[in-house]
CSV table of C-alpha atoms in Angstrom, one decimal:
chain,number,residue,atom,x,y,z
E,94,MET,CA,0.0,0.0,0.0
E,95,ALA,CA,1.4,3.4,-0.8
E,96,ALA,CA,1.3,6.4,1.5
E,97,SER,CA,1.2,9.9,0.0
E,98,ILE,CA,2.1,13.4,-0.3
E,99,VAL,CA,0.4,15.9,-2.3
E,100,LEU,CA,2.4,18.4,-4.2
E,101,GLY,CA,0.9,21.1,-6.2
E,102,MET,CA,-2.5,21.5,-7.6
E,103,SER,CA,-5.4,19.9,-6.1
E,104,SER,CA,-9.0,20.8,-5.9
E,105,SER,CA,-11.8,21.2,-3.6
E,106,ARG,CA,-10.7,19.5,-0.4
E,107,CYS,CA,-7.3,18.5,-1.7
E,108,SER,CA,-7.4,21.7,-3.5
E,109,ARG,CA,-6.2,25.0,-2.7
E,110,ARG,CA,-3.5,22.6,-2.1
E,111,GLY,CA,-1.7,22.4,-5.4
E,112,LEU,CA,0.0,20.7,-8.2
E,113,PHE,CA,1.0,17.2,-7.2
E,114,PHE,CA,0.0,14.4,-4.9
E,115,LEU,CA,2.6,12.0,-3.6
E,116,PRO,CA,2.0,8.3,-2.8
E,117,ILE,CA,5.0,6.7,-0.9
E,118,SER,CA,6.0,3.1,-0.5
E,119,LEU,CA,6.1,1.5,2.9
E,120,ALA,CA,9.3,-0.2,2.1
E,121,PHE,CA,12.8,1.2,2.8
E,122,THR,CA,13.2,0.0,6.3
E,123,SER,CA,16.5,-1.9,6.6
E,124,SER,CA,19.6,-0.3,8.2
E,125,VAL,CA,21.6,-1.4,5.1
E,126,LEU,CA,19.5,0.7,2.9
E,127,LEU,CA,19.7,3.6,5.2
E,128,PHE,CA,23.5,3.3,5.1
E,129,LEU,CA,23.4,3.2,1.3
E,130,TYR,CA,21.0,6.2,1.3
E,131,VAL,CA,23.5,8.4,3.2
E,132,TYR,CA,26.3,7.1,0.9
E,133,TYR,CA,24.5,7.8,-2.4
E,134,THR,CA,22.8,11.0,-1.5
E,135,SER,CA,26.2,12.6,-0.9
E,136,LYS,CA,27.1,11.7,-4.5
E,137,LEU,CA,23.7,12.7,-5.8
E,138,TYR,CA,24.1,16.1,-4.3
E,139,VAL,CA,27.3,16.7,-6.2
E,140,HIS,CA,26.3,14.9,-9.4
E,141,PRO,CA,22.5,14.9,-9.8
E,142,PRO,CA,21.4,12.0,-11.9
E,143,GLU,CA,19.7,12.7,-15.2
E,144,PHE,CA,16.4,11.0,-14.3
E,145,SER,CA,15.9,13.5,-11.5
E,146,LYS,CA,15.4,16.4,-13.9
E,147,ILE,CA,17.5,18.6,-11.6
E,148,ASN,CA,19.1,21.7,-12.9
E,149,PRO,CA,21.2,23.2,-10.1
E,150,GLN,CA,21.5,26.6,-11.9
E,151,ALA,CA,17.8,27.0,-12.6
E,152,PRO,CA,16.0,29.7,-10.6
E,153,VAL,CA,13.2,28.7,-8.3
E,154,ARG,CA,9.8,29.7,-9.6
E,155,VAL,CA,7.7,31.2,-6.8
E,156,GLY,CA,4.4,32.0,-8.5
E,157,LYS,CA,2.4,32.5,-11.7
E,158,SER,CA,1.1,35.7,-13.1
E,159,GLN,CA,-2.4,36.0,-14.6
E,160,GLN,CA,-0.7,36.2,-18.0
E,161,MET,CA,0.8,32.8,-17.4
E,162,ASN,CA,-2.6,31.5,-16.2
E,163,ASN,CA,-4.2,32.6,-19.5
E,164,GLN,CA,-1.3,31.0,-21.4
E,165,ILE,CA,-1.9,27.7,-19.6
E,166,SER,CA,-5.6,27.8,-20.5
E,167,GLN,CA,-4.8,28.4,-24.1
E,168,GLU,CA,-2.3,25.6,-24.3
E,169,VAL,CA,-4.7,22.9,-22.9
E,170,GLY,CA,-6.2,22.6,-26.4
E,171,SER,CA,-2.9,22.3,-28.2
E,172,ILE,CA,-1.6,19.1,-26.5
E,173,ASN,CA,-0.7,16.3,-28.8
E,174,GLU,CA,-3.6,13.9,-28.9
E,175,ASN,CA,-1.3,11.0,-29.8
E,176,ASP,CA,0.5,11.4,-26.5
E,177,ASP,CA,-1.7,8.6,-25.1
E,178,ALA,CA,-2.0,7.3,-21.5
E,179,PHE,CA,-2.3,3.7,-22.8
E,180,HIS,CA,0.7,1.5,-23.8
E,181,ASP,CA,-1.3,0.5,-26.9
E,182,ARG,CA,-4.9,1.9,-27.0
E,183,SER,CA,-5.9,0.0,-30.2
E,184,LEU,CA,-4.8,-3.3,-28.7
E,185,PHE,CA,-6.5,-2.5,-25.4
E,186,MET,CA,-9.7,-1.7,-27.1
E,187,ALA,CA,-9.7,-4.9,-29.2
E,188,GLU,CA,-8.8,-7.1,-26.2
E,189,TYR,CA,-11.3,-5.3,-24.0
E,190,LYS,CA,-14.1,-6.0,-26.5
E,191,GLU,CA,-13.1,-9.7,-26.6
E,192,MET,CA,-12.9,-9.8,-22.8
E,193,ASN,CA,-16.4,-8.4,-22.4
E,194,LYS,CA,-17.8,-10.9,-24.8
E,195,SER,CA,-16.1,-14.1,-23.7
E,196,LEU,CA,-14.5,-14.0,-20.2
E,197,LYS,CA,-16.3,-16.3,-17.8
E,198,ILE,CA,-15.7,-16.7,-14.1
E,199,TYR,CA,-17.0,-19.3,-11.7
E,200,ALA,CA,-17.4,-18.2,-8.0
E,201,TYR,CA,-17.5,-21.0,-5.4
E,202,PRO,CA,-21.2,-21.0,-4.3
E,203,TYR,CA,-22.4,-20.1,-0.8
E,204,LYS,CA,-25.9,-19.8,0.5
E,205,LYS,CA,-27.2,-16.9,2.6
E,206,ASP,CA,-27.7,-19.1,5.6
E,207,ASP,CA,-24.0,-20.3,5.4
E,208,PRO,CA,-22.2,-19.6,8.8
E,209,PHE,CA,-19.7,-17.5,6.9
E,210,ALA,CA,-22.0,-15.9,4.4
E,211,ASN,CA,-20.9,-12.5,5.7
E,212,VAL,CA,-17.3,-13.4,4.5
E,213,MET,CA,-18.2,-15.1,1.3
E,214,LEU,CA,-21.1,-13.2,-0.2
E,215,PRO,CA,-21.4,-9.6,-1.4
E,216,VAL,CA,-22.4,-7.0,1.2
E,217,ASP,CA,-26.0,-5.9,1.0
E,218,SER,CA,-25.1,-2.3,1.9
E,219,GLU,CA,-23.2,0.2,-0.1
E,220,PRO,CA,-19.4,-0.4,0.2
E,221,LYS,CA,-17.6,2.3,2.3
E,222,GLY,CA,-14.2,3.1,3.7
E,223,ASN,CA,-10.7,2.4,2.8
E,224,TYR,CA,-11.3,-1.2,1.8
E,225,ALA,CA,-14.3,-0.5,-0.4
E,226,SER,CA,-12.5,-1.7,-3.5
E,227,GLU,CA,-12.6,-5.2,-2.2
E,228,SER,CA,-16.4,-5.1,-1.6
E,229,TYR,CA,-17.2,-3.2,-4.8
E,230,PHE,CA,-15.4,-5.8,-6.9
E,231,LYS,CA,-17.3,-8.7,-5.3
E,232,LYS,CA,-20.6,-7.0,-5.6
E,233,SER,CA,-20.0,-6.0,-9.2
E,234,LEU,CA,-18.7,-9.4,-10.2
E,235,PHE,CA,-21.7,-11.3,-8.8
E,236,GLU,CA,-24.1,-9.1,-10.7
E,237,SER,CA,-22.2,-9.1,-13.9
E,238,HIS,CA,-22.4,-11.2,-17.1
E,239,PHE,CA,-18.9,-12.5,-16.4
E,240,ILE,CA,-20.2,-14.9,-13.8
E,241,THR,CA,-21.2,-18.4,-14.9
E,242,ASN,CA,-22.9,-21.2,-13.0
E,243,ASP,CA,-21.2,-23.8,-15.3
E,244,PRO,CA,-17.6,-24.4,-14.2
E,245,SER,CA,-16.8,-26.0,-17.5
E,246,GLU,CA,-17.2,-22.6,-19.1
E,247,ALA,CA,-15.0,-20.8,-16.7
E,248,GLU,CA,-11.5,-19.6,-17.5
E,249,LEU,CA,-11.0,-18.4,-13.9
E,250,PHE,CA,-12.3,-19.3,-10.5
E,251,TYR,CA,-13.0,-16.8,-7.8
E,252,LEU,CA,-12.2,-17.4,-4.1
E,253,PRO,CA,-14.8,-15.0,-2.6
E,254,PHE,CA,-13.5,-14.7,1.0
E,255,SER,CA,-13.1,-11.2,2.3
E,256,ILE,CA,-9.9,-10.5,4.3
E,257,ALA,CA,-11.5,-7.3,5.7
E,258,SER,CA,-14.6,-9.2,6.9
E,259,LEU,CA,-12.5,-12.0,8.4
E,260,ARG,CA,-10.5,-9.4,10.3
E,261,HIS,CA,-13.6,-8.1,12.0
E,262,ASP,CA,-15.3,-11.5,12.5
E,263,LYS,CA,-15.0,-12.4,16.2
E,264,ARG,CA,-14.9,-16.1,15.3
E,265,VAL,CA,-11.7,-15.5,13.3
E,266,GLY,CA,-10.0,-12.2,13.9
E,267,VAL,CA,-6.6,-11.1,12.7
E,268,GLY,CA,-4.9,-14.0,14.5
E,269,GLY,CA,-7.1,-16.7,12.9
E,270,ILE,CA,-7.1,-15.6,9.2
E,271,GLN,CA,-4.2,-17.8,8.2
E,272,GLU,CA,-5.8,-20.9,9.6
E,273,PHE,CA,-9.1,-20.0,8.1
E,274,ILE,CA,-7.6,-19.6,4.6
E,275,ARG,CA,-5.7,-22.9,5.0
E,276,GLU,CA,-8.9,-24.8,5.9
E,277,TYR,CA,-10.9,-23.1,3.2
E,278,ILE,CA,-8.4,-24.1,0.5
E,279,LEU,CA,-8.3,-27.7,1.8
E,280,ASN,CA,-12.1,-27.8,1.7
E,281,ILE,CA,-12.5,-26.6,-1.9
E,282,SER,CA,-9.6,-28.9,-3.1
E,283,GLN,CA,-11.4,-31.9,-1.6
E,284,SER,CA,-14.9,-30.9,-2.6
E,285,TYR,CA,-14.2,-29.7,-6.2
E,286,PRO,CA,-11.8,-30.9,-8.9
E,287,PHE,CA,-10.8,-27.4,-10.1
E,288,TRP,CA,-8.2,-26.4,-7.7
E,289,ASN,CA,-6.1,-29.6,-8.0
E,290,ARG,CA,-6.2,-29.4,-11.8
E,291,THR,CA,-3.8,-26.4,-11.9
E,292,GLY,CA,-2.6,-26.2,-8.3
E,293,GLY,CA,-4.8,-23.1,-8.0
E,294,ALA,CA,-3.2,-21.2,-10.9
E,295,ASP,CA,-6.6,-20.4,-12.5
E,296,HIS,CA,-8.0,-19.1,-9.1
E,297,PHE,CA,-7.9,-15.6,-7.8
E,298,TYR,CA,-8.9,-13.6,-4.7
E,299,VAL,CA,-9.2,-9.8,-4.1
E,300,ALA,CA,-7.9,-8.1,-0.9
E,301,CYS,CA,-7.3,-4.5,0.0
E,302,HIS,CA,-6.6,-4.7,3.7
E,303,SER,CA,-2.9,-4.8,4.7
E,304,VAL,CA,-3.6,-7.9,6.8
E,305,GLY,CA,-3.8,-9.7,3.5
E,306,ARG,CA,0.0,-9.5,3.2
E,307,SER,CA,0.4,-12.4,5.6
E,308,ALA,CA,-3.0,-14.1,5.2
E,309,MET,CA,-1.6,-16.8,2.9
E,310,GLU,CA,1.3,-18.0,5.0
E,311,LYS,CA,-0.4,-21.3,5.8
E,312,ALA,CA,-1.8,-21.7,2.3
E,313,VAL,CA,1.5,-21.7,0.2
E,314,GLN,CA,-0.2,-22.8,-3.0
E,315,VAL,CA,-2.3,-19.7,-3.0
E,316,LYS,CA,0.7,-17.4,-2.5
E,317,LEU,CA,2.8,-19.2,-5.2
E,318,ASN,CA,0.2,-20.1,-7.8
E,319,ALA,CA,-3.1,-18.2,-7.5
E,320,ILE,CA,-3.6,-14.7,-8.9
E,321,GLN,CA,-3.5,-12.3,-6.0
E,322,VAL,CA,-5.4,-9.1,-6.8
E,323,VAL,CA,-4.3,-6.8,-4.0
E,324,CYS,CA,-3.8,-3.2,-2.9
E,325,SER,CA,-0.5,-4.0,-1.2
E,326,SER,CA,1.6,-4.6,-4.3
E,327,SER,CA,5.1,-4.0,-3.1
E,328,TYR,CA,7.9,-6.3,-4.3
E,329,PHE,CA,9.2,-6.3,-0.7
E,330,LEU,CA,6.0,-8.0,0.6
E,331,PRO,CA,6.3,-11.8,1.1
E,332,GLY,CA,4.4,-13.7,-1.6
E,333,TYR,CA,3.6,-10.9,-4.0
E,334,VAL,CA,4.8,-11.9,-7.5
E,335,SER,CA,4.8,-9.2,-10.2
E,336,HIS,CA,3.1,-10.1,-13.5
E,337,LYS,CA,1.4,-13.2,-11.8
E,338,ASP,CA,-0.4,-11.0,-9.3
E,339,ALA,CA,-2.1,-7.7,-10.0
E,340,SER,CA,-2.5,-4.4,-8.3
E,341,ILE,CA,-5.9,-3.0,-7.6
E,342,PRO,CA,-6.4,0.7,-6.7
E,343,GLN,CA,-7.5,1.5,-3.2
E,344,ILE,CA,-10.3,4.0,-3.6
E,345,TRP,CA,-12.4,5.9,-1.1
E,346,PRO,CA,-15.9,5.9,-2.6
E,347,ARG,CA,-17.3,9.3,-3.5
E,348,LYS,CA,-20.7,9.9,-4.9
E,349,ALA,CA,-20.2,13.5,-6.2
E,350,GLU,CA,-18.9,14.2,-9.6
E,351,PRO,CA,-15.1,14.7,-9.6
E,352,PRO,CA,-14.0,18.4,-9.3
E,353,THR,CA,-13.1,20.3,-12.4
E,354,ARG,CA,-10.7,23.0,-11.0
E,355,LEU,CA,-8.5,24.3,-13.8
E,356,PRO,CA,-4.7,24.2,-13.6
E,357,TYR,CA,-4.3,27.9,-13.3
E,358,GLN,CA,-6.6,27.9,-10.3
E,359,ARG,CA,-4.3,25.7,-8.3
E,360,LYS,CA,-1.9,27.5,-6.0
E,361,LYS,CA,-0.1,25.0,-3.8
E,362,LEU,CA,3.0,23.1,-4.9
E,363,ALA,CA,2.6,20.1,-2.7
E,364,PHE,CA,0.4,18.3,-0.2
E,365,TYR,CA,1.4,15.3,1.9
E,366,ALA,CA,-0.9,12.6,3.2
E,367,GLY,CA,0.2,9.9,5.5
E,368,ALA,CA,1.3,8.9,9.0
E,369,MET,CA,5.0,8.7,10.0
E,370,ASN,CA,5.2,4.9,9.9
E,371,SER,CA,8.1,4.3,7.5
E,372,LYS,CA,11.7,5.6,7.1
E,373,VAL,CA,10.8,7.2,3.7
E,374,ARG,CA,7.9,9.2,5.2
E,375,GLU,CA,10.0,10.3,8.2
E,376,PHE,CA,12.8,11.4,6.0
E,377,LEU,CA,10.4,13.2,3.6
E,378,VAL,CA,8.8,15.2,6.5
E,379,LYS,CA,12.2,15.9,8.0
E,380,ALA,CA,13.4,17.3,4.7
E,381,TRP,CA,10.4,19.5,4.0
E,382,GLU,CA,8.3,20.1,7.1
E,383,ASN,CA,9.4,23.7,7.3
E,384,ASP,CA,8.7,24.5,3.7
E,385,SER,CA,5.7,26.8,3.2
E,386,GLU,CA,4.9,25.5,-0.3
E,387,ILE,CA,4.5,21.9,0.8
E,388,SER,CA,1.7,21.3,3.2
E,389,GLY,CA,-0.3,18.3,4.4
E,390,PHE,CA,-1.7,16.1,7.2
E,391,GLU,CA,-2.8,12.5,7.7
E,392,VAL,CA,-5.8,11.5,5.7
E,393,ASN,CA,-7.2,8.3,4.4
E,394,THR,CA,-4.9,5.8,2.7
E,395,ALA,CA,-6.6,5.8,-0.7
E,396,ARG,CA,-4.1,8.4,-1.8
E,397,ILE,CA,-3.6,7.7,-5.5
E,398,GLY,CA,-7.4,7.5,-5.9
E,399,ASP,CA,-7.8,10.8,-4.0
E,400,ALA,CA,-5.1,12.5,-6.1
E,401,LEU,CA,-6.7,11.5,-9.4
E,402,TYR,CA,-10.3,12.3,-8.1
E,403,TYR,CA,-9.2,15.8,-7.2
E,404,GLY,CA,-7.3,16.4,-10.4
E,405,CYS,CA,-3.9,16.3,-8.8
E,406,VAL,CA,-0.8,14.9,-10.6
E,407,PRO,CA,0.4,12.0,-8.5
E,408,VAL,CA,4.0,12.1,-7.5
E,409,VAL,CA,5.0,8.6,-6.7
E,410,LEU,CA,7.9,7.8,-4.3
E,411,ALA,CA,8.1,4.0,-4.5
E,412,ASP,CA,11.1,2.2,-5.9
E,413,HIS,CA,9.6,-1.3,-5.8
E,414,TYR,CA,5.9,-1.0,-6.2
E,415,ASP,CA,3.5,-2.3,-8.8
E,416,LEU,CA,1.1,0.6,-9.7
E,417,PRO,CA,-2.5,-0.2,-10.6
E,418,TYR,CA,-3.1,-1.1,-14.2
E,419,ALA,CA,0.6,-0.9,-15.0
E,420,ASP,CA,0.1,-3.5,-17.8
E,421,ILE,CA,-2.4,-1.1,-19.4
E,422,LEU,CA,-1.6,2.5,-18.6
E,423,LYS,CA,1.7,4.5,-19.0
E,424,TRP,CA,2.0,6.0,-15.5
E,425,ASP,CA,4.8,8.3,-16.7
E,426,SER,CA,2.2,10.1,-18.9
E,427,PHE,CA,0.0,11.2,-15.9
E,428,SER,CA,2.3,11.0,-12.9
E,429,VAL,CA,5.8,11.9,-11.7
E,430,VAL,CA,7.8,9.0,-10.4
E,431,VAL,CA,10.7,10.0,-8.2
E,432,SER,CA,13.3,7.7,-6.7
E,433,THR,CA,13.4,7.7,-2.9
E,434,TRP,CA,17.1,8.6,-3.2
E,435,ASP,CA,15.9,12.0,-4.6
E,436,ILE,CA,13.8,13.1,-1.6
E,437,PRO,CA,16.2,16.0,-0.8
E,438,PHE,CA,15.7,17.3,-4.4
E,439,LEU,CA,12.0,16.8,-4.6
E,440,LYS,CA,11.0,20.4,-4.6
E,441,LYS,CA,13.5,21.2,-7.3
E,442,ILE,CA,12.4,18.3,-9.4
E,443,LEU,CA,8.8,19.5,-9.3
E,444,GLN,CA,9.7,23.1,-10.0
E,445,GLU,CA,11.8,22.1,-13.0
E,446,ILE,CA,8.7,20.6,-14.7
E,447,SER,CA,7.7,23.1,-17.4
E,448,GLU,CA,4.2,24.5,-17.6
E,449,ASN,CA,3.6,22.6,-20.8
E,450,GLU,CA,4.8,19.3,-19.3
E,451,TYR,CA,2.6,19.9,-16.3
E,452,LEU,CA,-0.4,20.6,-18.6
E,453,LYS,CA,0.2,17.3,-20.4
E,454,LEU,CA,0.4,15.4,-17.1
E,455,GLN,CA,-2.7,17.1,-15.7
E,456,ARG,CA,-4.7,16.5,-18.9
E,457,LYS,CA,-3.9,12.8,-18.8
E,458,VAL,CA,-5.0,12.8,-15.1
E,459,MET,CA,-8.4,14.0,-16.2
E,460,SER,CA,-8.6,11.4,-18.9
E,461,VAL,CA,-7.6,8.4,-16.8
E,462,ARG,CA,-9.5,9.0,-13.6
E,463,GLU,CA,-12.6,7.3,-14.9
E,464,HIS,CA,-10.6,4.1,-14.6
E,465,PHE,CA,-10.1,4.7,-10.8
E,466,GLN,CA,-13.8,5.0,-9.9
E,467,TRP,CA,-16.3,2.4,-8.7
E,468,HIS,CA,-20.0,2.6,-9.4
E,469,ASP,CA,-23.0,0.9,-7.9
E,470,LEU,CA,-23.8,-0.3,-11.5
E,471,PRO,CA,-20.4,-0.7,-13.3
E,472,VAL,CA,-19.8,1.2,-16.5
E,473,ASP,CA,-17.3,0.5,-19.2
E,474,TYR,CA,-13.7,1.2,-18.4
E,475,ASP,CA,-14.3,1.9,-14.7
E,476,ALA,CA,-12.3,0.3,-11.9
E,477,PHE,CA,-14.3,-2.9,-12.0
E,478,HIS,CA,-13.7,-3.4,-15.8
E,479,MET,CA,-10.1,-2.5,-15.5
E,480,VAL,CA,-9.5,-5.1,-12.8
E,481,MET,CA,-11.4,-7.6,-15.0
E,482,PHE,CA,-9.0,-6.8,-17.8
E,483,GLU,CA,-6.0,-7.4,-15.6
E,484,LEU,CA,-7.4,-10.8,-14.9
E,485,TRP,CA,-8.1,-11.4,-18.6
E,486,LEU,CA,-4.4,-10.7,-19.4
E,487,ARG,CA,-3.4,-13.4,-17.0
E,488,ARG,CA,-5.7,-16.1,-18.3
E,489,SER,CA,-3.2,-17.1,-21.1
E,490,HIS,CA,-0.8,-18.4,-18.5
E,491,VAL,CA,-3.6,-20.5,-17.0
E,492,ARG,CA,-4.4,-21.9,-20.4
E,493,THR,CA,-0.8,-23.1,-20.8
E,494,LEU,CA,-0.9,-24.9,-17.5
E,495,ARG,CA,-4.2,-26.6,-18.4
E,496,GLY,CA,-3.0,-27.6,-21.8
């Protein structure tokens, strides 16, 4: 899960707060890395790396005149339309159409009177809070045309347990989740033939709570073989396998239409969101807590989703983190990715982004944020369909194992 800082232009609530929003990885904890950090930053200070976009001689911009604001407004319409946020839009559209037509998923069935129906079935109420993505996905899937009652039609099998619900269930709790999952996998492997056919490689589960990081410790086949669709997608986490597993955006549900504050109306350079619970965050705050152009406080953890919702350009400080939809979207077209080594130069890096470059980034933010929104009734290209597409991309590996 990524923490965040917001830098620059936000809107509404995040607004009046500026240009960029920074999500930060929780990794970076070992003393060895801290030693390397001190060692390398001394070199970086003397010889700034090219990827940092640092120009030590460049003056610091402190504000924008109304003339510049007008210029920005005029330039919005002149951005190259071929500068796409997709790796390959035409391929995506063709594959998306095929996915919508043919993908079938079998969900292991449970009745409403099952003792753990609260864990296995979709919630009746509207999903809320930090872990709403997990609930929204299940609810949307069960009501979609992707579900089949005939397992012979299915390309993928859904393990419908909810880590967030298990955490709050007094019969299980945090301490009992690992054993619950172990027993659950044992049960379906003995009751159905599908798990044993591929060792679980054509199965998947969805989890957004951080407890999910260790939930599979007693179910090794799930960790090694199944597709884990998770919000905590750091390479440092035990069991997460890039390309096999997929990253789902953690999104705080909002009913209102996203704000439309224009770039020239945004005045703050940066906003930070997150608790001081990692070395990266501590160093970031230590470096910039007295800077008047970077402000912030602890907010909810759905930081990338919040950044995009409010029209902020995300600034990502995460060296080893799978960003949501990375197989589909070019994150460098609508965000700024900064190495954690470059925290001391962060403000300079952001200030060296030209007005035209910023406009391109912010325009792409506005074009991709529909992919980071959940709906009571899913619509094409929203978060539900994008996660489904991530699963679709992984089905070819499953076919190979079956064949």
